[in-house]
Coordinates of C-alpha atoms and ligand atoms in Angstrom, one line a residue:
M54 CA -82.7 16.6 -76.2
Q55 CA -84.7 14.8 -78.8
E56 CA -87.1 13.7 -76.1
S57 CA -87.5 17.1 -74.5
D58 CA -88.5 18.4 -77.9
A59 CA -91.3 15.9 -78.0
T60 CA -92.6 16.9 -74.6
Q61 CA -93.0 20.5 -75.5
P62 CA -96.5 21.8 -76.3
A63 CA -97.3 21.9 -80.0
T64 CA -95.8 24.9 -81.7
V65 CA -98.0 27.6 -82.9
T66 CA -96.1 29.7 -85.3
A67 CA -97.3 33.0 -86.4
G68 CA -95.0 35.7 -87.6
S69 CA -92.0 35.8 -85.3
V70 CA -93.6 33.7 -82.7
V71 CA -92.1 30.3 -82.2
A72 CA -92.1 27.3 -79.8
H73 CA -91.3 27.5 -76.0
Q74 CA -88.2 25.3 -76.2
P75 CA -85.7 27.2 -78.3
P76 CA -84.6 25.4 -81.4
R77 CA -81.2 23.8 -81.2
W78 CA -79.7 26.2 -83.7
W79 CA -80.4 29.0 -81.3
G80 CA -78.2 27.4 -78.7
A81 CA -75.6 26.4 -81.3
L82 CA -75.4 30.0 -82.5
I83 CA -75.1 31.3 -79.0
G84 CA -72.4 28.8 -78.2
L85 CA -70.3 29.9 -81.2
L86 CA -70.9 33.6 -80.5
A87 CA -69.8 33.1 -76.9
L88 CA -66.6 31.4 -78.1
G89 CA -66.0 34.0 -80.8
A90 CA -66.7 37.0 -78.5
G91 CA -64.5 35.4 -75.8
L92 CA -61.6 34.9 -78.2
A93 CA -62.0 38.4 -79.7
M94 CA -62.0 39.9 -76.2
G95 CA -58.9 37.8 -75.3
G96 CA -57.3 39.2 -78.5
V97 CA -58.1 42.8 -77.5
I98 CA -56.6 42.3 -74.0
A99 CA -53.5 40.7 -75.5
G100 CA -53.1 43.8 -77.6
F101 CA -52.4 45.9 -74.6
S102 CA -48.9 44.6 -73.9
R103 CA -46.1 42.9 -75.6
V104 CA -45.9 40.3 -72.9
L105 CA -49.5 39.1 -73.4
R106 CA -50.7 36.5 -75.8
S107 CA -54.1 35.6 -77.0
P108 CA -55.8 32.6 -75.4
I109 CA -55.4 30.4 -78.6
V110 CA -51.7 31.1 -78.8
S111 CA -51.3 30.4 -75.1
V112 CA -53.1 27.1 -75.3
G113 CA -51.4 26.2 -78.6
D114 CA -47.9 26.9 -77.2
R115 CA -48.7 24.6 -74.3
V116 CA -50.0 21.9 -76.6
I117 CA -46.8 22.1 -78.6
D118 CA -44.7 21.7 -75.5
H119 CA -46.6 18.6 -74.5
V120 CA -47.3 16.7 -77.7
P121 CA -45.9 13.2 -77.5
K122 CA -42.9 12.6 -79.7
P123 CA -44.6 10.1 -82.2
L124 CA -47.4 12.6 -82.7
K125 CA -45.0 15.5 -83.3
L126 CA -42.9 13.4 -85.8
W127 CA -46.1 12.4 -87.5
A128 CA -47.3 16.0 -87.7
V129 CA -44.1 17.3 -89.1
R130 CA -44.0 14.5 -91.6
T131 CA -47.6 14.9 -92.6
F132 CA -48.0 18.7 -92.6
G133 CA -44.4 19.8 -92.7
T134 CA -44.0 23.4 -91.8
T135 CA -47.8 24.0 -91.9
D136 CA -48.2 21.7 -88.8
K137 CA -48.8 24.9 -86.7
T138 CA -51.8 26.0 -88.8
V139 CA -53.2 22.5 -88.5
L140 CA -52.7 22.6 -84.8
V141 CA -54.4 26.0 -84.3
W142 CA -57.4 24.9 -86.4
S143 CA -57.7 21.6 -84.6
I144 CA -57.9 23.4 -81.3
V145 CA -60.4 25.9 -82.6
I146 CA -62.6 23.2 -84.2
V147 CA -62.6 21.0 -81.0
I148 CA -63.5 23.9 -78.8
A149 CA -66.1 25.1 -81.3
I150 CA -67.8 21.7 -81.2
I151 CA -67.9 21.8 -77.4
A152 CA -69.2 25.4 -77.5
V153 CA -72.1 24.4 -79.8
L154 CA -73.1 21.6 -77.4
V155 CA -72.7 23.9 -74.4
G156 CA -74.7 26.6 -76.1
I157 CA -77.6 24.3 -76.8
V158 CA -78.0 23.1 -73.2
T159 CA -77.3 26.5 -71.7
V160 CA -80.0 28.2 -73.8
R161 CA -82.4 25.4 -72.7
G162 CA -81.9 26.1 -69.1
R163 CA -78.5 24.6 -68.0
T164 CA -76.8 27.9 -67.3
D165 CA -74.6 26.0 -64.8
I166 CA -73.0 24.1 -67.7
G167 CA -72.5 27.3 -69.6
I168 CA -70.8 29.0 -66.7
A169 CA -68.7 25.9 -65.9
F170 CA -67.6 25.8 -69.6
S171 CA -66.6 29.4 -69.6
V172 CA -64.8 29.1 -66.3
L173 CA -62.9 26.0 -67.5
L174 CA -62.0 27.8 -70.8
G175 CA -60.8 30.8 -68.9
L176 CA -58.8 28.8 -66.4
A177 CA -57.2 26.6 -69.1
G178 CA -56.2 29.6 -71.1
A179 CA -55.0 31.4 -67.9
W180 CA -53.0 28.4 -66.9
A181 CA -51.5 28.2 -70.3
G182 CA -50.7 31.9 -70.5
G183 CA -49.5 32.2 -66.9
V184 CA -47.2 29.3 -66.3
G185 CA -44.1 27.9 -67.8
R186 CA -42.5 29.0 -71.1
N187 CA -42.7 32.6 -72.0
T188 CA -45.1 33.8 -69.4
H189 CA -45.8 36.6 -67.1
S190 CA -48.4 36.7 -64.2
V191 CA -50.5 39.2 -66.1
G192 CA -50.5 36.5 -68.9
V193 CA -53.7 35.1 -67.3
L194 CA -55.7 38.2 -68.1
P195 CA -56.6 37.6 -71.8
S196 CA -58.0 34.2 -71.0
L197 CA -59.8 35.2 -67.8
L198 CA -61.6 38.0 -69.6
A199 CA -62.3 35.8 -72.6
G200 CA -64.0 33.3 -70.2
A201 CA -66.0 36.1 -68.6
T202 CA -67.1 37.3 -72.0
A203 CA -68.1 33.8 -73.1
A204 CA -70.1 33.4 -69.9
G205 CA -71.8 36.7 -70.4
V206 CA -72.9 35.8 -74.0
L207 CA -74.1 32.4 -72.9
L208 CA -76.2 33.9 -70.1
L209 CA -77.6 36.5 -72.4
G210 CA -78.4 33.8 -74.9
H211 CA -80.3 32.0 -72.2
R212 CA -82.3 35.1 -71.3
L213 CA -83.1 35.8 -74.9
A214 CA -84.4 32.3 -75.2
Q215 CA -86.9 32.6 -72.4
P216 CA -90.5 32.7 -73.5
R217 CA -92.0 36.0 -72.9
A218 CA -95.4 36.2 -71.2
P219 CA -98.1 37.9 -73.1
Q220 CA -98.2 41.5 -72.2
S221 CA -101.8 41.8 -70.9
V222 CA -101.1 45.0 -69.0
V223 CA -100.0 47.5 -71.5
P224 CA -99.6 51.1 -70.5
A225 CA -102.1 53.2 -72.4
S226 CA -99.4 55.2 -74.1
A227 CA -97.4 52.2 -75.3
T228 CA -98.0 50.3 -78.4
P229 CA -98.8 46.6 -77.7
R230 CA -95.9 44.3 -78.8
P231 CA -97.5 41.4 -80.5
V232 CA -94.1 39.8 -81.4
A233 CA -93.9 38.3 -77.9
Q234 CA -97.3 36.7 -77.9
S235 CA -98.5 33.4 -79.2
M236 CA -101.9 33.2 -80.7
T237 CA -103.0 31.1 -77.7
G238 CA -101.9 33.9 -75.3
A239 CA -99.3 31.6 -73.7
P240 CA -95.7 32.8 -73.2
A241 CA -93.7 32.4 -76.4
L242 CA -90.2 32.8 -77.8
D243 CA -89.3 36.1 -79.3
R244 CA -87.4 35.1 -82.4
R245 CA -87.0 38.6 -83.7
R246 CA -85.5 39.8 -80.5
F247 CA -83.2 36.8 -80.5
L248 CA -82.0 37.4 -84.0
M249 CA -81.4 41.1 -83.5
A250 CA -79.4 40.5 -80.3
S251 CA -77.4 37.7 -81.9
G252 CA -76.7 39.9 -84.9
G253 CA -75.5 42.6 -82.5
I254 CA -73.2 40.2 -80.7
A255 CA -71.8 39.0 -84.0
V256 CA -71.1 42.6 -85.1
A257 CA -69.5 43.4 -81.8
T258 CA -67.3 40.2 -82.0
V259 CA -66.1 41.1 -85.5
A260 CA -65.3 44.7 -84.3
L261 CA -63.5 43.4 -81.2
G262 CA -61.5 41.0 -83.4
A263 CA -60.4 43.8 -85.7
V264 CA -59.4 46.0 -82.8
G265 CA -57.5 43.1 -81.2
R266 CA -55.6 42.5 -84.4
G267 CA -54.8 46.1 -84.8
L268 CA -53.5 46.4 -81.2
Q269 CA -51.4 43.2 -81.5
H270 CA -50.0 44.3 -84.8
R271 CA -48.1 47.1 -83.0
F272 CA -45.9 44.5 -81.4
D273 CA -44.9 42.7 -84.6
S274 CA -41.2 42.3 -84.7
A275 CA -41.2 43.0 -88.4
I276 CA -41.9 46.7 -87.6
E277 CA -38.7 46.8 -85.4
R278 CA -36.8 44.9 -88.1
A279 CA -37.9 47.4 -90.8
G280 CA -36.2 50.1 -88.7
V281 CA -32.7 48.6 -88.6
R282 CA -29.9 48.8 -91.1
P283 CA -28.5 45.6 -92.5
P284 CA -25.4 44.5 -90.4
A285 CA -22.3 45.1 -92.4
P286 CA -19.3 42.8 -92.0
Q287 CA -15.9 44.6 -91.7
A288 CA -14.5 42.1 -94.2
P289 CA -17.4 41.0 -96.5
L290 CA -17.0 37.7 -98.3
P291 CA -16.3 37.9 -102.0
A292 CA -19.4 37.6 -104.1
P293 CA -20.2 34.0 -104.6
P294 CA -19.1 32.4 -107.9
T295 CA -21.7 32.0 -110.6
D296 CA -24.3 29.7 -109.3
P297 CA -24.5 26.4 -111.2
A298 CA -28.2 26.3 -110.3
L299 CA -28.7 29.1 -112.8
T300 CA -27.9 26.6 -115.6
T301 CA -29.2 23.4 -114.0
E302 CA -33.0 23.7 -113.5
G303 CA -34.2 22.2 -110.3
L304 CA -30.8 22.3 -108.6
S305 CA -30.8 24.0 -105.2
P306 CA -29.1 27.4 -105.3
L307 CA -25.7 27.7 -103.8
I308 CA -27.1 30.2 -101.2
T309 CA -30.7 29.5 -100.2
P310 CA -32.8 32.7 -100.6
I311 CA -34.4 33.8 -97.3
N312 CA -37.9 33.2 -98.6
D313 CA -37.0 29.5 -99.4
F314 CA -35.1 28.9 -96.2
Y315 CA -36.8 26.3 -94.1
R316 CA -38.4 27.3 -90.8
I317 CA -38.6 25.0 -87.8
D318 CA -39.5 26.1 -84.2
T319 CA -42.0 25.7 -81.4
A320 CA -43.3 29.3 -81.7
L321 CA -47.0 29.6 -82.7
S322 CA -46.6 33.3 -83.2
F323 CA -43.2 34.9 -83.6
P324 CA -41.9 36.3 -80.3
S325 CA -42.3 40.0 -80.2
V326 CA -39.1 41.9 -79.5
S327 CA -38.6 45.6 -78.8
L328 CA -35.0 46.6 -79.6
K329 CA -35.2 49.3 -76.9
S330 CA -35.5 46.7 -74.2
W331 CA -33.9 43.7 -75.8
K332 CA -30.5 42.5 -74.5
L333 CA -28.3 39.6 -75.0
K334 CA -27.1 38.4 -71.6
I335 CA -24.2 36.1 -71.0
T336 CA -24.8 34.4 -67.6
G337 CA -24.1 31.4 -65.5
M338 CA -20.7 29.9 -65.0
V339 CA -18.7 32.9 -66.2
D340 CA -16.3 35.3 -64.5
N341 CA -18.3 38.4 -65.5
E342 CA -21.9 38.2 -66.5
R343 CA -22.4 40.4 -69.5
S344 CA -25.2 42.2 -71.2
Y345 CA -25.2 43.6 -74.8
T346 CA -27.8 45.8 -76.5
Y347 CA -28.5 45.4 -80.2
D348 CA -26.4 48.5 -80.9
D349 CA -23.6 47.0 -78.8
L350 CA -23.5 43.9 -81.0
M351 CA -24.0 45.9 -84.2
S352 CA -21.0 48.0 -83.4
R353 CA -18.7 45.1 -82.7
E354 CA -16.5 43.5 -85.3
L355 CA -18.9 41.6 -87.5
I356 CA -17.9 38.5 -89.4
E357 CA -19.6 36.9 -92.4
R358 CA -19.6 33.1 -93.0
D359 CA -21.3 30.6 -95.3
I360 CA -22.8 27.9 -93.2
T361 CA -25.3 25.2 -93.9
I362 CA -27.8 24.4 -91.1
S363 CA -30.1 21.4 -90.9
C364 CA -32.9 20.2 -88.8
V365 CA -32.5 16.9 -87.0
S366 CA -36.0 16.0 -88.3
N367 CA -34.7 16.3 -91.9
E368 CA -35.4 12.9 -93.5
V369 CA -33.0 11.5 -96.1
G370 CA -33.8 13.5 -99.2
G371 CA -35.7 16.1 -97.2
D372 CA -35.7 19.9 -97.4
L373 CA -35.2 21.0 -93.8
V374 CA -31.7 22.2 -94.7
G375 CA -30.4 25.4 -96.1
N376 CA -27.2 27.3 -96.8
A377 CA -26.9 31.0 -95.9
R378 CA -24.4 33.8 -95.5
W379 CA -24.6 34.6 -91.8
I380 CA -23.3 37.9 -90.4
G381 CA -22.7 38.5 -86.8
C382 CA -20.3 38.5 -83.8
S383 CA -17.9 35.8 -83.0
L384 CA -19.3 33.7 -80.1
D385 CA -15.7 32.8 -79.0
D386 CA -14.9 36.5 -78.6
L387 CA -18.1 37.2 -76.6
L388 CA -17.5 34.2 -74.3
A389 CA -13.8 35.2 -73.9
E390 CA -14.9 38.5 -72.6
A391 CA -17.2 36.9 -70.1
G392 CA -14.6 34.2 -69.1
I393 CA -15.9 30.6 -69.0
H394 CA -15.4 28.7 -65.7
K395 CA -13.3 25.6 -66.1
D396 CA -16.1 23.3 -64.8
A397 CA -18.7 24.6 -67.3
D398 CA -19.2 22.1 -70.1
Q399 CA -22.4 23.3 -71.8
I400 CA -23.3 26.5 -73.6
M401 CA -27.1 27.0 -73.5
G402 CA -28.8 29.4 -75.8
V403 CA -32.1 30.7 -74.3
S404 CA -34.6 32.5 -76.5
V405 CA -37.0 35.3 -75.7
D406 CA -39.8 32.6 -75.7
E407 CA -37.7 30.4 -73.4
F408 CA -36.7 27.8 -75.9
T409 CA -33.3 26.4 -75.0
A410 CA -30.6 24.6 -76.9
G411 CA -27.3 23.4 -75.4
F412 CA -24.0 22.3 -76.9
P413 CA -20.6 21.4 -75.5
V414 CA -18.1 24.1 -74.5
A415 CA -15.7 21.9 -76.4
T416 CA -17.5 22.8 -79.6
L417 CA -15.6 26.2 -79.5
D418 CA -12.7 24.6 -81.3
G419 CA -12.0 27.4 -83.8
R420 CA -15.1 26.7 -86.0
D421 CA -17.0 29.9 -86.8
A422 CA -19.6 30.0 -84.1
I423 CA -21.7 33.1 -84.6
V424 CA -24.2 35.2 -82.8
A425 CA -25.9 36.1 -86.1
L426 CA -27.6 39.4 -86.7
G427 CA -27.8 39.1 -90.4
M428 CA -28.5 36.6 -93.1
N429 CA -27.8 36.9 -96.9
G430 CA -27.0 40.6 -96.5
E431 CA -30.2 41.5 -94.6
A432 CA -31.0 41.9 -91.0
L433 CA -32.0 38.5 -89.6
P434 CA -35.6 37.8 -90.8
V435 CA -38.2 37.5 -88.0
K436 CA -38.9 33.9 -88.9
N437 CA -35.2 33.1 -88.7
G438 CA -34.6 34.7 -85.3
F439 CA -34.6 38.5 -85.4
P440 CA -32.9 40.2 -83.7
A441 CA -30.2 37.6 -83.0
R442 CA -29.6 33.9 -83.1
L443 CA -26.8 31.4 -82.7
I444 CA -25.3 29.6 -85.6
I445 CA -22.9 26.8 -84.7
P446 CA -21.4 25.0 -87.8
G447 CA -21.8 21.2 -87.6
L448 CA -24.6 20.9 -85.1
Y449 CA -28.2 20.2 -85.7
G450 CA -30.5 23.2 -85.1
Y451 CA -32.2 21.8 -82.0
V452 CA -28.9 21.7 -80.0
S453 CA -27.4 25.0 -81.2
A454 CA -29.3 27.4 -83.5
T455 CA -31.4 29.3 -80.9
K456 CA -33.4 32.0 -82.6
W457 CA -34.8 35.1 -80.9
L458 CA -31.8 34.7 -78.6
S459 CA -31.9 36.5 -75.2
E460 CA -29.3 34.7 -73.1
I461 CA -26.3 32.5 -73.4
R462 CA -25.9 30.6 -70.2
L463 CA -22.8 28.7 -69.3
T464 CA -23.8 25.6 -67.4
R465 CA -23.3 21.8 -67.1
F466 CA -24.9 18.9 -69.0
D467 CA -25.5 17.2 -65.6
R468 CA -27.5 20.3 -64.4
E469 CA -29.6 21.4 -67.4
Q470 CA -31.0 20.0 -70.6
G471 CA -32.1 21.9 -73.7
Y472 CA -35.7 21.9 -74.8
W473 CA -35.7 18.8 -77.0
V474 CA -33.5 16.6 -74.8
P475 CA -36.1 15.5 -72.2
R476 CA -38.4 14.9 -75.2
G477 CA -36.3 12.0 -76.3
W478 CA -33.6 13.6 -78.6
S479 CA -29.9 13.2 -78.0
A480 CA -28.1 15.7 -75.8
E481 CA -25.3 16.0 -78.4
A482 CA -26.1 16.0 -82.1
P483 CA -23.4 16.7 -84.8
V484 CA -24.8 16.9 -88.3
K485 CA -24.4 13.7 -90.2
T486 CA -22.9 13.7 -93.7
Q487 CA -25.8 13.8 -96.2
S488 CA -26.6 14.2 -99.8
R489 CA -29.8 14.8 -101.7
I490 CA -30.9 14.4 -105.3
D491 CA -32.7 17.5 -106.5
R492 CA -33.3 16.4 -110.1
P493 CA -34.4 14.9 -112.4
G494 CA -38.1 14.6 -111.5
S495 CA -40.0 11.3 -111.3
S496 CA -41.0 11.3 -115.0
I497 CA -38.8 12.6 -117.9
A498 CA -38.3 12.2 -121.6
K499 CA -35.4 10.0 -122.8
G500 CA -32.1 11.7 -123.7
T501 CA -29.2 13.4 -121.9
V502 CA -30.3 15.0 -118.7
A503 CA -28.5 16.2 -115.5
I504 CA -28.7 14.3 -112.3
A505 CA -27.9 17.0 -109.7
G506 CA -28.2 17.8 -106.0
V507 CA -26.5 19.0 -102.9
A508 CA -24.3 17.4 -100.2
W509 CA -23.3 18.7 -96.8
A510 CA -21.1 17.8 -93.9
P511 CA -20.6 21.0 -92.0
T512 CA -17.1 21.4 -90.4
R513 CA -15.8 18.5 -92.4
G514 CA -16.6 19.6 -96.0
I515 CA -17.6 17.5 -98.9
T516 CA -14.8 15.9 -101.1
Q517 CA -16.8 13.6 -103.3
V518 CA -20.4 12.7 -104.3
E519 CA -21.1 9.5 -106.2
V520 CA -24.2 8.4 -108.1
Q521 CA -25.4 4.9 -108.8
I522 CA -28.0 4.2 -111.6
D523 CA -29.9 1.0 -111.2
D524 CA -27.3 -1.6 -110.2
G525 CA -24.5 0.0 -112.1
V526 CA -21.1 1.2 -110.8
W527 CA -20.8 4.2 -108.5
T528 CA -19.9 7.2 -110.7
V529 CA -18.1 10.2 -109.3
T530 CA -20.0 13.4 -110.0
T531 CA -18.7 16.9 -110.7
L532 CA -18.7 19.1 -107.6
G533 CA -19.8 22.7 -107.6
P534 CA -17.9 25.5 -105.9
S535 CA -16.9 25.1 -102.2
L536 CA -17.8 28.3 -100.3
S537 CA -16.4 26.7 -97.0
D538 CA -16.2 23.4 -95.3
N539 CA -19.3 24.4 -93.4
S540 CA -21.4 25.0 -96.6
W541 CA -23.0 22.5 -98.8
R542 CA -21.8 21.7 -102.3
Q543 CA -23.8 21.2 -105.4
W544 CA -23.0 18.2 -107.6
W545 CA -24.1 17.0 -111.0
L546 CA -23.6 14.2 -113.5
K547 CA -24.7 13.9 -117.1
W548 CA -27.0 10.9 -117.7
D549 CA -28.1 9.4 -121.0
A550 CA -31.6 8.4 -119.8
T551 CA -33.0 5.3 -121.7
P552 CA -36.7 4.5 -121.7
G553 CA -38.0 2.6 -118.8
K554 CA -38.0 2.7 -115.0
H555 CA -34.7 3.6 -113.3
Q556 CA -33.5 3.9 -109.7
I557 CA -30.9 6.6 -108.8
R558 CA -29.1 6.9 -105.5
C559 CA -26.3 9.1 -104.3
R560 CA -23.7 9.1 -101.5
A561 CA -21.3 11.7 -100.3
T562 CA -17.8 11.5 -98.8
D563 CA -16.7 14.1 -96.3
G564 CA -13.4 15.8 -95.6
S565 CA -12.5 13.2 -92.9
G566 CA -12.7 10.5 -95.6
D567 CA -15.9 8.9 -94.4
T568 CA -18.5 7.9 -96.9
Q569 CA -22.2 8.1 -96.0
T570 CA -23.5 4.9 -94.6
E571 CA -26.2 3.0 -96.5
E572 CA -27.8 2.0 -93.2
R573 CA -31.2 3.6 -92.9
V574 CA -31.9 5.1 -89.5
D575 CA -34.8 7.3 -88.5
V576 CA -34.4 11.0 -87.7
A577 CA -34.9 10.3 -84.0
P578 CA -33.0 10.5 -81.7
N579 CA -30.0 12.2 -83.5
G580 CA -30.5 12.4 -87.3
A581 CA -31.3 10.2 -90.2
T582 CA -28.8 8.2 -92.3
G583 CA -29.0 6.3 -95.5
W584 CA -28.6 7.0 -99.2
H585 CA -31.2 9.2 -100.9
T586 CA -32.9 7.0 -103.6
I587 CA -35.3 8.2 -106.3
R588 CA -37.2 6.4 -109.0
V589 CA -37.5 7.9 -112.5
N590 CA -39.8 6.9 -115.3
V591 CA -38.1 7.7 -118.6
G592 CA -40.5 8.0 -121.6
A593 CA -39.8 6.7 -125.1
Ligands
LIG889 N1 -36.2 30.0 -80.2 C1 -36.1 28.9 -81.0 N2 -35.0 28.7 -81.7 C2 -34.9 27.6 -82.4 C3 -35.9 26.6 -82.4 C4 -37.1 26.9 -81.7 O1 -38.0 26.1 -81.6 N3 -37.2 28.0 -80.9 N4 -35.8 25.5 -83.2 C5 -34.4 25.1 -83.6 C6 -34.4 24.1 -84.6 S1 -35.1 22.5 -84.2 C7 -33.9 24.3 -85.8 S2 -33.8 23.1 -86.9 C8 -33.5 25.7 -86.2 C9 -34.2 26.1 -87.5 O2 -33.8 27.4 -87.9 P1 -34.6 28.1 -89.1 O3 -36.0 28.1 -88.7 O4 -34.0 29.5 -89.2 O5 -34.4 27.3 -90.3 O6 -33.8 26.6 -85.2 C10 -33.5 26.2 -83.9 N5 -33.8 27.4 -83.1
LIG890 MO1 -34.7 21.2 -85.9

């Protein structure tokens, strides 16, 4: 491109008249406008129906489904819960760079490349939106129209960048248009026309973008959630005891507030659910397939249980764990109504966005497995699975806690695997006993302080937590209230902190008498082990 610049006739610039070969930034601008207008158009089309998604979300979902495990682990480790924002921006930036290059060559004559790029973009999005997880054949539409729009803008950009011949024959009535003429009388670029047209496209893009957002907003599940009453258990749990976290700063609350509750899922945008059409189906290896509306579930007997759930990706000391009061229907009762076949050995939760998580039928051993409709006294938050999700005490989320639940399918492990299993995670994954130090921080003043944290071993309960300071003896800590064997327990210990550097570690013993192993294993394939260890700098 550098060379072709040099071969152009010398530029004669006068007023808005510029060189024959459009400057690179013209093409770059057209490339970005083509991409922006395309995406905006895709967003508008996606706003027409609940089943459609914008091209970026379609492509992003597909990328999420195919990222190699090490990259996924790295992303969660590096960006935590913001990994999705990082993903979306990475996709946008990569496509934007390509769009800039394509814009430059298209505007300079290679319209074939511009069209090929638009077609590829449209087809990639259409493929992503029209196949596999959470799709519909009309799902190809937003991306196809986005591609067509991008092609249109690129071609228009190419035309705008054509030198215009001097208008020697001017109708007598018309005013001559000097803007398109060079002083030499040769054809020249019309910079003013280009800028006006680009400005117009930019304004249209912003307007389309706003319309698309507005249209898509109609399908936000938060609107549906705002219209439901909180599910009320027939026998509410007693109010929790005074929370020790109120007097021990930095200690995790006994019940994790909804806003602080971790969120892990594969959804780039929350699935949109209309309560009018939403149903929970019980299917597969059952005597009678069943189907329940939201009202059907809400008018059943609702139970309330305190249960700690954890992500398998929670590292030792990590915060992908939380304790909540879940309200919902007994899973055992629902499945009893359907009648499980003797040869079924797996219960598979399927979500509205076709995530799946399976666990053994044998898990239904009397533990409180719940189809949850509520959390901490509210309707289930959208981020935690509105309208309904599964909560199975004692199992990591990826094999049990299906959010945005639409189906419970009775099946067999030798026939079907949940979403994460073919991606290298274990088919069965009970939660490992763990404990975490929440305080003190890494640098404190000397004197008496509390060492405090939480420990969990859902279904087994926590019977003891010990702390070791430097190479001292293991000291038994005070345990906070026990809400249930499925819930975590807080623990604390007074420590007379002396100046210098110290190491503190903790270990929990669960209700079956097992103490956490010191052996450090990674989160993959079925949960981390090891003792949480912190270093504290105590000032003089
Ligand atoms: N539909 C759906 N449900 C899902 C997931 C998902 O990706 N999609 N992730 C699971 C995982 S890995 C975990 S750890 C829990 C997290 O639940 P939370 O986001 O409410 O904390 O949800 C589970 N349920
Ligand atoms: Mo998870």
